[in-house]
Every structure is written in structure tokens, then in C-alpha cells.
mmCIF file of C-alpha atoms (C1' of nucleotides) in Angstrom:
data_model
loop_
_atom_site.group_PDB
_atom_site.id
_atom_site.type_symbol
_atom_site.label_atom_id
_atom_site.label_comp_id
_atom_site.label_asym_id
_atom_site.label_seq_id
_atom_site.Cartn_x
_atom_site.Cartn_y
_atom_site.Cartn_z
ATOM 1 C CA UNK A 1 -3.841 3.278 0.710
ATOM 2 C CA UNK A 2 -7.339 2.613 2.023
ATOM 3 C CA UNK A 3 -8.440 0.054 4.582
ATOM 4 C CA UNK A 4 -10.407 -3.005 3.473
ATOM 5 C CA UNK A 5 -13.435 -1.409 5.104
ATOM 6 C CA UNK A 6 -13.071 1.605 2.856
ATOM 7 C CA UNK A 7 -12.349 -0.419 -0.259
ATOM 8 C CA UNK A 8 -15.439 -2.598 0.181
ATOM 9 C CA UNK A 9 -17.477 0.445 1.155
ATOM 10 C CA UNK A 10 -16.513 2.361 -1.959
ATOM 11 C CA UNK A 11 -17.160 -0.595 -4.223
ATOM 12 C CA UNK A 12 -20.513 -1.297 -2.584
ATOM 13 C CA UNK A 13 -21.726 2.284 -2.845
ATOM 14 C CA UNK A 14 -20.585 2.599 -6.433
ATOM 15 C CA UNK A 15 -22.425 -0.594 -7.280
ATOM 16 C CA UNK A 16 -25.600 0.522 -5.540
ATOM 17 C CA UNK A 17 -25.370 3.858 -7.328
ATOM 18 C CA UNK A 18 -25.097 2.074 -10.647
ATOM 19 C CA UNK A 19 -28.333 0.211 -9.914
ATOM 20 C CA UNK A 20 -30.116 3.362 -8.793
ATOM 21 C CA UNK A 21 -31.839 4.013 -12.091
ATOM 22 C CA UNK A 22 -33.784 0.750 -11.890
ATOM 23 C CA UNK A 23 -35.390 2.176 -8.777
ATOM 24 C CA UNK A 24 -35.149 -1.212 -7.131
ATOM 25 C CA UNK A 25 -33.578 -1.909 -3.789
ATOM 26 C CA UNK A 26 -30.714 -4.286 -3.910
ATOM 27 C CA UNK A 27 -29.954 -6.886 -1.242
ATOM 28 C CA UNK A 28 -26.688 -7.491 0.572
ATOM 29 C CA UNK A 29 -26.246 -10.895 -1.050
ATOM 30 C CA UNK A 30 -26.429 -9.390 -4.516
ATOM 31 C CA UNK A 31 -24.086 -6.581 -3.571
ATOM 32 C CA UNK A 32 -21.447 -8.807 -2.006
ATOM 33 C CA UNK A 33 -21.658 -11.042 -5.017
ATOM 34 C CA UNK A 34 -21.332 -8.167 -7.492
ATOM 35 C CA UNK A 35 -18.281 -6.643 -5.852
ATOM 36 C CA UNK A 36 -16.760 -9.907 -4.595
ATOM 37 C CA UNK A 37 -16.574 -9.008 -0.909
ATOM 38 C CA UNK A 38 -17.325 -10.875 2.334
ATOM 39 C CA UNK A 39 -21.052 -10.532 2.794
ATOM 40 C CA UNK A 40 -21.399 -10.076 6.563
ATOM 41 C CA UNK A 41 -18.510 -7.657 6.680
ATOM 42 C CA UNK A 42 -19.924 -5.638 3.822
ATOM 43 C CA UNK A 43 -23.274 -5.564 5.617
ATOM 44 C CA UNK A 44 -21.602 -3.952 8.625
ATOM 45 C CA UNK A 45 -20.018 -1.345 6.436
ATOM 46 C CA UNK A 46 -23.274 -0.516 4.696
ATOM 47 C CA UNK A 47 -24.917 -0.291 8.093
ATOM 48 C CA UNK A 48 -22.419 2.425 8.953
ATOM 49 C CA UNK A 49 -22.977 4.199 5.644
ATOM 50 C CA UNK A 50 -26.724 4.046 6.140
ATOM 51 C CA UNK A 51 -26.424 5.644 9.563
ATOM 52 C CA UNK A 52 -24.436 8.424 7.954
ATOM 53 C CA UNK A 53 -26.971 8.919 5.185
ATOM 54 C CA UNK A 54 -24.687 7.948 2.340
ATOM 55 C CA UNK A 55 -27.024 5.166 1.251
ATOM 56 C CA UNK A 56 -30.565 4.359 2.276
ATOM 57 C CA UNK A 57 -31.998 1.008 3.262
ATOM 58 C CA UNK A 58 -35.320 -0.596 3.897
ATOM 59 C CA UNK A 59 -36.034 -3.860 5.686
ATOM 60 C CA UNK A 60 -38.382 -6.672 4.846
ATOM 61 C CA UNK A 61 -39.466 -8.305 1.592
ATOM 62 C CA UNK A 62 -38.259 -6.468 -1.490
ATOM 63 C CA UNK A 63 -36.143 -4.409 0.881
ATOM 64 C CA UNK A 64 -32.451 -3.684 0.461
ATOM 65 C CA UNK A 65 -30.120 -0.789 -0.157
ATOM 66 C CA UNK A 66 -30.556 2.073 -2.563
ATOM 67 C CA UNK A 67 -29.459 5.635 -3.217
ATOM 68 C CA UNK A 68 -31.962 8.330 -3.984
ATOM 69 C CA UNK A 69 -31.632 10.868 -6.750
ATOM 70 C CA UNK A 70 -30.481 13.612 -4.411
ATOM 71 C CA UNK A 71 -27.637 11.585 -2.921
ATOM 72 C CA UNK A 72 -26.655 10.361 -6.334
ATOM 73 C CA UNK A 73 -26.003 13.968 -7.257
ATOM 74 C CA UNK A 74 -24.562 15.212 -4.004
ATOM 75 C CA UNK A 75 -22.422 12.399 -2.623
ATOM 76 C CA UNK A 76 -18.808 12.254 -3.718
ATOM 77 C CA UNK A 77 -16.238 9.610 -2.870
ATOM 78 C CA UNK A 78 -14.819 12.021 -0.380
ATOM 79 C CA UNK A 79 -17.963 11.720 1.742
ATOM 80 C CA UNK A 80 -17.665 7.961 1.853
ATOM 81 C CA UNK A 81 -13.993 7.997 2.752
ATOM 82 C CA UNK A 82 -14.664 10.520 5.512
ATOM 83 C CA UNK A 83 -17.215 8.215 7.079
ATOM 84 C CA UNK A 84 -15.095 5.075 6.834
ATOM 85 C CA UNK A 85 -11.603 6.427 7.478
ATOM 86 C CA UNK A 86 -12.225 9.672 9.263
ATOM 87 C CA UNK A 87 -10.075 12.535 8.061
ATOM 88 C CA UNK A 88 -6.715 11.103 9.012
ATOM 89 C CA UNK A 89 -5.982 10.507 5.342
ATOM 90 C CA UNK A 90 -6.270 14.209 4.740
ATOM 91 C CA UNK A 91 -4.704 15.493 7.946
ATOM 92 C CA UNK A 92 -2.335 12.765 9.159
ATOM 93 C CA UNK A 93 1.429 13.231 8.982
ATOM 94 C CA UNK A 94 3.320 11.165 6.431
ATOM 95 C CA UNK A 95 5.909 10.254 9.023
ATOM 96 C CA UNK A 96 3.333 9.620 11.745
ATOM 97 C CA UNK A 97 3.992 12.675 13.918
ATOM 98 C CA UNK A 98 1.056 13.497 16.144
ATOM 99 C CA UNK A 99 1.331 17.163 15.451
ATOM 100 C CA UNK A 100 2.773 18.179 12.149
ATOM 101 C CA UNK A 101 1.940 21.538 10.623
ATOM 102 C CA UNK A 102 3.471 24.555 8.968
ATOM 103 C CA UNK A 103 4.911 25.778 12.279
ATOM 104 C CA UNK A 104 6.407 22.452 13.290
ATOM 105 C CA UNK A 105 6.666 20.489 10.059
ATOM 106 C CA UNK A 106 8.174 17.073 9.558
ATOM 107 C CA UNK A 107 10.759 16.880 6.753
ATOM 108 C CA UNK A 108 8.077 15.726 4.319
ATOM 109 C CA UNK A 109 5.270 17.997 5.466
ATOM 110 C CA UNK A 110 5.083 20.404 2.549
ATOM 111 C CA UNK A 111 5.670 17.739 -0.042
ATOM 112 C CA UNK A 112 2.994 15.546 1.466
ATOM 113 C CA UNK A 113 0.413 18.274 1.629
ATOM 114 C CA UNK A 114 0.544 18.543 -2.133
ATOM 115 C CA UNK A 115 -0.052 14.868 -2.702
ATOM 116 C CA UNK A 116 -2.844 14.703 -0.189
ATOM 117 C CA UNK A 117 -4.462 17.766 -1.660
ATOM 118 C CA UNK A 118 -4.485 16.055 -5.035
ATOM 119 C CA UNK A 119 -6.061 12.967 -3.553
ATOM 120 C CA UNK A 120 -8.645 15.003 -1.727
ATOM 121 C CA UNK A 121 -9.575 16.969 -4.825
ATOM 122 C CA UNK A 122 -9.874 13.811 -6.850
ATOM 123 C CA UNK A 123 -12.216 12.225 -4.301
ATOM 124 C CA UNK A 124 -14.236 15.402 -3.931
ATOM 125 C CA UNK A 125 -14.642 15.767 -7.661
ATOM 126 C CA UNK A 126 -15.668 12.200 -8.286
ATOM 127 C CA UNK A 127 -19.417 11.968 -7.759
ATOM 128 C CA UNK A 128 -21.660 8.956 -7.605
ATOM 129 C CA UNK A 129 -23.542 10.374 -10.552
ATOM 130 C CA UNK A 130 -20.414 10.231 -12.672
ATOM 131 C CA UNK A 131 -19.637 6.693 -11.554
ATOM 132 C CA UNK A 132 -23.146 5.502 -12.336
ATOM 133 C CA UNK A 133 -23.111 6.757 -15.907
ATOM 134 C CA UNK A 134 -23.648 4.206 -18.642
ATOM 135 C CA UNK A 135 -20.077 4.608 -19.782
ATOM 136 C CA UNK A 136 -18.736 4.002 -16.309
ATOM 137 C CA UNK A 137 -20.871 0.885 -15.909
ATOM 138 C CA UNK A 138 -19.720 -0.649 -19.158
ATOM 139 C CA UNK A 139 -16.090 0.437 -19.133
ATOM 140 C CA UNK A 140 -15.050 -0.214 -15.536
ATOM 141 C CA UNK A 141 -15.029 -3.183 -13.201
ATOM 142 C CA UNK A 142 -15.881 -3.653 -9.542
ATOM 143 C CA UNK A 143 -14.464 -7.152 -9.283
ATOM 144 C CA UNK A 144 -12.293 -9.436 -11.357
ATOM 145 C CA UNK B 1 -0.880 6.319 4.260
ATOM 146 C CA UNK B 2 2.145 4.392 5.451
ATOM 147 C CA UNK B 3 2.311 1.634 8.043
ATOM 148 C CA UNK B 4 3.839 2.332 11.445
ATOM 149 C CA UNK B 5 6.779 0.218 10.346
ATOM 150 C CA UNK B 6 7.358 2.525 7.416
ATOM 151 C CA UNK B 7 6.829 5.696 9.435
ATOM 152 C CA UNK B 8 9.340 4.677 12.082
ATOM 153 C CA UNK B 9 11.704 3.397 9.436
ATOM 154 C CA UNK B 10 11.666 6.651 7.501
ATOM 155 C CA UNK B 11 12.140 8.731 10.607
ATOM 156 C CA UNK B 12 14.963 6.513 11.839
ATOM 157 C CA UNK B 13 16.838 6.587 8.565
ATOM 158 C CA UNK B 14 16.424 10.337 8.202
ATOM 159 C CA UNK B 15 17.761 10.800 11.698
ATOM 160 C CA UNK B 16 20.728 8.538 11.101
ATOM 161 C CA UNK B 17 21.413 10.377 7.853
ATOM 162 C CA UNK B 18 21.407 13.669 9.706
ATOM 163 C CA UNK B 19 24.066 12.344 12.066
ATOM 164 C CA UNK B 20 26.185 10.969 9.251
ATOM 165 C CA UNK B 21 28.527 13.909 9.079
ATOM 166 C CA UNK B 22 29.781 13.324 12.623
ATOM 167 C CA UNK B 23 31.046 9.994 11.346
ATOM 168 C CA UNK B 24 29.933 8.366 14.555
ATOM 169 C CA UNK B 25 27.692 5.360 14.830
ATOM 170 C CA UNK B 26 24.508 5.971 16.663
ATOM 171 C CA UNK B 27 22.847 3.433 18.972
ATOM 172 C CA UNK B 28 19.265 2.230 18.898
ATOM 173 C CA UNK B 29 18.486 3.878 22.231
ATOM 174 C CA UNK B 30 19.535 7.280 20.951
ATOM 175 C CA UNK B 31 17.616 6.789 17.708
ATOM 176 C CA UNK B 32 14.373 5.701 19.371
ATOM 177 C CA UNK B 33 14.707 8.607 21.726
ATOM 178 C CA UNK B 34 15.334 11.119 18.956
ATOM 179 C CA UNK B 35 12.384 10.067 16.843
ATOM 180 C CA UNK B 36 10.111 9.061 19.730
ATOM 181 C CA UNK B 37 9.461 5.490 18.651
ATOM 182 C CA UNK B 38 9.272 2.133 20.466
ATOM 183 C CA UNK B 39 12.870 1.007 20.778
ATOM 184 C CA UNK B 40 12.615 -2.753 20.232
ATOM 185 C CA UNK B 41 10.245 -2.310 17.328
ATOM 186 C CA UNK B 42 12.498 0.253 15.733
ATOM 187 C CA UNK B 43 15.427 -2.112 16.171
ATOM 188 C CA UNK B 44 13.586 -4.739 14.154
ATOM 189 C CA UNK B 45 12.906 -2.267 11.399
ATOM 190 C CA UNK B 46 16.527 -1.144 11.248
ATOM 191 C CA UNK B 47 17.555 -4.782 11.162
ATOM 192 C CA UNK B 48 15.499 -5.137 8.013
ATOM 193 C CA UNK B 49 16.929 -1.958 6.528
ATOM 194 C CA UNK B 50 20.437 -3.111 7.327
ATOM 195 C CA UNK B 51 19.859 -6.411 5.544
ATOM 196 C CA UNK B 52 18.723 -4.434 2.520
ATOM 197 C CA UNK B 53 21.757 -2.168 2.618
ATOM 198 C CA UNK B 54 19.860 1.036 3.289
ATOM 199 C CA UNK B 55 21.790 1.648 6.476
ATOM 200 C CA UNK B 56 24.878 0.010 7.864
ATOM 201 C CA UNK B 57 25.487 -1.270 11.366
ATOM 202 C CA UNK B 58 28.262 -2.502 13.520
ATOM 203 C CA UNK B 59 28.038 -4.429 16.775
ATOM 204 C CA UNK B 60 29.917 -4.042 20.007
ATOM 205 C CA UNK B 61 31.181 -1.061 22.001
ATOM 206 C CA UNK B 62 30.894 2.214 20.079
ATOM 207 C CA UNK B 63 28.861 0.274 17.562
ATOM 208 C CA UNK B 64 25.539 1.358 16.179
ATOM 209 C CA UNK B 65 23.931 2.430 12.939
ATOM 210 C CA UNK B 66 25.316 4.750 10.305
ATOM 211 C CA UNK B 67 24.999 5.645 6.638
ATOM 212 C CA UNK B 68 28.058 5.984 4.476
ATOM 213 C CA UNK B 69 28.685 8.789 2.043
ATOM 214 C CA UNK B 70 27.679 6.727 -0.950
ATOM 215 C CA UNK B 71 24.289 5.721 0.455
ATOM 216 C CA UNK B 72 23.674 9.246 1.622
ATOM 217 C CA UNK B 73 23.880 10.304 -1.990
ATOM 218 C CA UNK B 74 22.154 7.367 -3.597
ATOM 219 C CA UNK B 75 19.335 6.371 -1.263
ATOM 220 C CA UNK B 76 15.989 8.070 -1.721
ATOM 221 C CA UNK B 77 12.873 7.680 0.380
ATOM 222 C CA UNK B 78 11.506 5.519 -2.344
ATOM 223 C CA UNK B 79 14.135 2.869 -1.594
ATOM 224 C CA UNK B 80 13.142 2.772 2.054
ATOM 225 C CA UNK B 81 9.432 2.537 1.324
ATOM 226 C CA UNK B 82 10.078 -0.256 -1.154
ATOM 227 C CA UNK B 83 11.873 -2.291 1.495
ATOM 228 C CA UNK B 84 9.286 -1.718 4.206
ATOM 229 C CA UNK B 85 6.036 -1.739 2.233
ATOM 230 C CA UNK B 86 6.925 -3.567 -0.929
ATOM 231 C CA UNK B 87 5.566 -1.954 -4.065
ATOM 232 C CA UNK B 88 1.865 -2.345 -3.245
ATOM 233 C CA UNK B 89 1.671 1.383 -2.642
ATOM 234 C CA UNK B 90 2.694 1.966 -6.206
ATOM 235 C CA UNK B 91 0.863 -0.902 -7.853
ATOM 236 C CA UNK B 92 -2.128 -1.725 -5.650
ATOM 237 C CA UNK B 93 -5.673 -0.860 -6.734
ATOM 238 C CA UNK B 94 -7.434 1.954 -4.901
ATOM 239 C CA UNK B 95 -10.561 -0.132 -4.562
ATOM 240 C CA UNK B 96 -8.660 -3.287 -3.623
ATOM 241 C CA UNK B 97 -9.137 -5.261 -6.828
ATOM 242 C CA UNK B 98 -6.541 -7.970 -7.232
ATOM 243 C CA UNK B 99 -6.022 -7.188 -10.854
ATOM 244 C CA UNK B 100 -6.677 -3.677 -11.975
ATOM 245 C CA UNK B 101 -5.016 -2.304 -15.053
ATOM 246 C CA UNK B 102 -5.647 -0.367 -18.220
ATOM 247 C CA UNK B 103 -7.395 -3.357 -19.800
ATOM 248 C CA UNK B 104 -9.630 -4.099 -16.825
ATOM 249 C CA UNK B 105 -9.652 -0.893 -14.812
ATOM 250 C CA UNK B 106 -11.655 -0.159 -11.694
ATOM 251 C CA UNK B 107 -13.667 3.080 -11.819
ATOM 252 C CA UNK B 108 -10.847 4.954 -10.122
ATOM 253 C CA UNK B 109 -7.942 3.343 -11.924
ATOM 254 C CA UNK B 110 -6.808 6.189 -14.137
ATOM 255 C CA UNK B 111 -7.383 8.833 -11.508
ATOM 256 C CA UNK B 112 -5.452 6.840 -8.949
ATOM 257 C CA UNK B 113 -2.513 6.245 -11.198
ATOM 258 C CA UNK B 114 -1.919 9.968 -11.353
ATOM 259 C CA UNK B 115 -1.890 10.397 -7.602
ATOM 260 C CA UNK B 116 0.358 7.436 -7.074
ATOM 261 C CA UNK B 117 2.696 8.634 -9.764
ATOM 262 C CA UNK B 118 3.021 11.939 -7.940
ATOM 263 C CA UNK B 119 3.751 10.173 -4.671
ATOM 264 C CA UNK B 120 6.290 7.952 -6.312
ATOM 265 C CA UNK B 121 8.083 10.843 -7.960
ATOM 266 C CA UNK B 122 8.159 12.747 -4.706
ATOM 267 C CA UNK B 123 9.690 9.813 -2.847
ATOM 268 C CA UNK B 124 12.167 9.132 -5.643
ATOM 269 C CA UNK B 125 13.265 12.732 -5.762
ATOM 270 C CA UNK B 126 13.736 13.135 -2.047
ATOM 271 C CA UNK B 127 17.226 11.958 -1.167
ATOM 272 C CA UNK B 128 18.824 11.363 2.183
ATOM 273 C CA UNK B 129 21.413 13.943 1.255
ATOM 274 C CA UNK B 130 18.739 16.585 0.946
ATOM 275 C CA UNK B 131 17.138 15.587 4.232
ATOM 276 C CA UNK B 132 20.457 15.716 6.047
ATOM 277 C CA UNK B 133 21.270 19.250 4.972
ATOM 278 C CA UNK B 134 21.818 21.837 7.696
ATOM 279 C CA UNK B 135 18.638 23.595 6.715
ATOM 280 C CA UNK B 136 16.630 20.416 6.927
ATOM 281 C CA UNK B 137 18.038 19.601 10.350
ATOM 282 C CA UNK B 138 17.210 22.996 11.789
ATOM 283 C CA UNK B 139 13.882 23.607 10.062
ATOM 284 C CA UNK B 140 12.144 20.253 10.371
ATOM 285 C CA UNK B 141 11.151 17.929 13.182
ATOM 286 C CA UNK B 142 11.246 14.172 13.644
ATOM 287 C CA UNK B 143 9.196 14.111 16.830
ATOM 288 C CA UNK B 144 7.046 16.480 18.798
ATOM 289 C "C1'" DA C 1 41.324 -14.748 27.319
ATOM 290 C "C1'" DG C 2 37.668 -12.471 29.673
ATOM 291 C "C1'" DC C 3 34.422 -8.760 30.135
ATOM 292 C "C1'" DA C 4 31.441 -5.132 28.653
ATOM 293 C "C1'" DT C 5 28.704 -3.355 24.966
ATOM 294 C "C1'" DT C 6 25.628 -3.330 21.162
ATOM 295 C "C1'" DA C 7 23.056 -5.215 17.147
ATOM 296 C "C1'" DA C 8 20.794 -9.674 15.381
ATOM 297 C "C1'" DG C 9 17.524 -13.135 15.919
ATOM 298 C "C1'" DG C 10 13.757 -15.748 17.861
ATOM 299 C "C1'" DA C 11 9.696 -16.223 20.625
ATOM 300 C "C1'" DT C 12 5.736 -14.229 22.509
ATOM 301 C "C1'" DA C 13 2.208 -10.806 23.723
ATOM 302 C "C1'" DA C 14 -0.962 -6.950 22.936
ATOM 303 C "C1'" DA C 15 -3.787 -4.299 19.973
ATOM 304 C "C1'" DC C 16 -6.255 -3.602 16.013
ATOM 305 C "C1'" DT C 17 -8.469 -4.935 11.632
ATOM 306 C "C1'" DT C 18 -11.016 -8.100 9.200
ATOM 307 C "C1'" DA C 19 -14.501 -11.586 9.114
ATOM 308 C "C1'" DT C 20 -18.338 -14.606 10.665
ATOM 309 C "C1'" DC C 21 -22.339 -16.098 13.218
ATOM 310 C "C1'" DT C 22 -26.542 -15.445 15.866
ATOM 311 C "C1'" DT C 23 -30.334 -12.789 17.533
ATOM 312 C "C1'" DT C 24 -33.338 -8.812 17.109
ATOM 313 C "C1'" DT C 25 -36.042 -5.420 14.689
ATOM 314 C "C1'" DA C 26 -38.700 -3.656 10.871
ATOM 315 C "C1'" DA C 27 -41.415 -4.167 6.636
ATOM 316 C "C1'" DT C 28 -44.539 -6.787 3.492
ATOM 317 C "C1'" DG C 29 -48.201 -9.898 2.002
ATOM 318 C "C1'" DC C 30 -51.617 -13.001 3.308
ATOM 319 C "C1'" DG D 1 -52.443 -11.213 13.651
ATOM 320 C "C1'" DC D 2 -49.032 -14.369 11.482
ATOM 321 C "C1'" DA D 3 -45.441 -15.936 8.520
ATOM 322 C "C1'" DT D 4 -41.761 -14.459 5.678
ATOM 323 C "C1'" DT D 5 -38.098 -11.574 4.257
ATOM 324 C "C1'" DA D 6 -34.173 -8.622 4.861
ATOM 325 C "C1'" DA D 7 -31.419 -5.170 7.359
ATOM 326 C "C1'" DA D 8 -29.667 -3.852 12.225
ATOM 327 C "C1'" DA D 9 -27.311 -5.075 16.145
ATOM 328 C "C1'" DG D 10 -24.491 -7.707 19.177
ATOM 329 C "C1'" DA D 11 -21.113 -11.245 20.210
ATOM 330 C "C1'" DT D 12 -17.243 -13.721 18.925
ATOM 331 C "C1'" DA D 13 -13.458 -15.540 16.090
ATOM 332 C "C1'" DA D 14 -9.528 -15.251 12.906
ATOM 333 C "C1'" DG D 15 -5.763 -12.801 11.025
ATOM 334 C "C1'" DT D 16 -2.406 -9.050 10.811
ATOM 335 C "C1'" DT D 17 0.202 -5.379 12.592
ATOM 336 C "C1'" DT D 18 2.500 -3.452 16.304
ATOM 337 C "C1'" DA D 19 5.231 -4.078 20.305
ATOM 338 C "C1'" DT D 20 8.124 -6.326 23.911
ATOM 339 C "C1'" DC D 21 11.333 -9.564 25.956
ATOM 340 C "C1'" DC D 22 15.034 -12.786 26.094
ATOM 341 C "C1'" DT D 23 18.935 -15.113 24.108
ATOM 342 C "C1'" DT D 24 22.780 -15.160 20.755
ATOM 343 C "C1'" DA D 25 26.523 -13.273 18.020
ATOM 344 C "C1'" DA D 26 29.900 -9.825 17.017
ATOM 345 C "C1'" DT D 27 33.192 -6.136 18.408
ATOM 346 C "C1'" DG D 28 36.362 -3.538 21.249
ATOM 347 C "C1'" DC D 29 38.858 -2.889 25.448
ATOM 348 C "C1'" DT D 30 41.710 -4.331 29.293
#
DNA sequence: AGCATTAAGGATAAACTTATCTTTTAATGC
DNA sequence: GCATTAAAAGATAAGTTTATCCTTAATGCT
């Protein structure tokens, strides 16, 4: 479904969001450890997310990644996926046609649109705030 | 969403299905041309689909690929995807966790299940027979 | 039987994704 | 200012997917 980049990115951001309340920055080592991902690779991904203002970071001692209150409320999973996968997930043709639309549809076009729309809505409606709730932290896992 | 392998495979099979009525085998050159895919690569994919009894093939002059009446009725897109992608699309975790289930769910587990279930149903309910109907042939495109 | 034709199979190459390592830049405390 | 810490940035390596090419096997025709 998603690329590794996107999977690690989502897990990392969710984890950072869950730590947001402590108001402490969290380092890449801790993050990679918490979500069980390759550290250097995850660092690259977070670099990209920082550039795109999904998460914030600060260098130096006691530095690390964090998410401010505003982003916690405004960022949804959709935003993260957009940065890491572009919008091909939402616009790409199920059969891989370069142009596939209502005028020149592939045989699956209209059926696919439905599924994708569901996915999009789900990602749009899932906010970092929701995923950083106490219940979410205790009931769900980011590694196994 | 799907791999190139799966995209080409689906398009190839749909095209072959659409030619089924003529009762003529259709060669790899004609198929690759009709669906605008790399010929040798598509041949490999069809080889795999032939082994798994999705399509049939016959060598030699006037040989090629075809789909018999029974498969036309029984094969759904789901069967093709299963062969070419395995079942990871249906079972894999959205966040890439190796084990993710109702007991140890990732934060997206239950939301993802819904989406995947929709996709699965759609693929199961879309048969080659439907896709080879006259309307389907005239109204939809397999290349652009 | 011999030849032409077409898919199957194997080997290899190109492109892209995933992953790691090293150097540079920025922030903090002394 | 200097040492230390941690992210940013750049270079490179490993692995996987996508793609091509060449040889082999099967089929039909003469």
C-alpha cells in the first residue's frame, strides 16, 4: 500500500505526536528505537518532514524532533502521505494508465475512485491529535 | 497501489478476455501493443499467470494466449492480484508492522481493515466476463 | 523429417527504493 | 571562544523491482 518511507514516516510522526505533551524534544535514536525502524533512513525521512513543516526540529544538546500544539491539531495523516508519496495514491490509475479519467476511463476507473476516496477521507479525518490521545497511546502499537 | 507487474498483468488478462469470443489465440506482440506495455516483461507475467491457470497458452504457429469459457466466468480480478502480489495487499499492515491484528493493532488497524475489505470485495466482484462485455470493450480503455 | 513460429525459461542489465556512513551545520553549556 | 551534542546534508552501498536479451521447447505446416 505505502512505501517503506511512508510507513516509517507515519510511525515516526505518530510517535513524536504522542510525546508532544511532555514538551520535550525527542532524538532520532529514541524514535527509531520506539518504532523499530532503521535510524539513518528514518532521519532522512524526518528531515523531509521537517522541511515541509510537518514536524519541527532543533539541533544541539537537548535538541531533537517535536510537534507544536498547532500542528498537533492541524496535521492529518493525509498531509504526511502527501509529502512522502505525492498525490499519486489519490490520482494514479489502478491499472497504471498515464491518463485515466471520466472521459477516458480504464475498466476499473469508477470502481477505484470509490476506494481511493474512502482512503483519502480516512487519512484526512485522522488527526495527530486523535492519535496522541491517551487511549490511542495505550491501546495501539507502533512496533511489535 | 499495485506493482507494475500487477498493472500489466491485469491489463493483459482483461485484453485477452475481451478477445476470447473470437476464439483465436492472441500473441504476446499483439497484447503488449494493445495495452502499451513492455513486451518481454509482459511475457514473463503471462508465463506466471499461465502456470497458475488464469490464462491458457499454446506454442507454435497460430499459438498464443487465450481464456476459455470456464475461466471467463470464474476468474475475478482478485484471483489475478493474488497470483501477482500475493495476499499482502489484503493482510499487510498499513504502517508496515510485521504483526498487526485485533489483539495488537497499529493505530490505523481498524480503519485500514475497512478500506482493504472494500478493495477486496471490489476485486472479487469484478469478473472477466463483466470486463469482456461489449459495453466494457467500447466504453473503457486499456492504454492511452 | 525439416522449417517456421511462438511461448517458456534462464541470464543479465537498468532503474528505483531502501539503507548506511561520513561530513557539515547549528545549538547549548562552560 | 571552545567542546559537546544532535540534526542536516551529501555520498555511497545494498536490495528489489522492472526490463531486456538469448536460448530452449513445443506446435503446425509443407
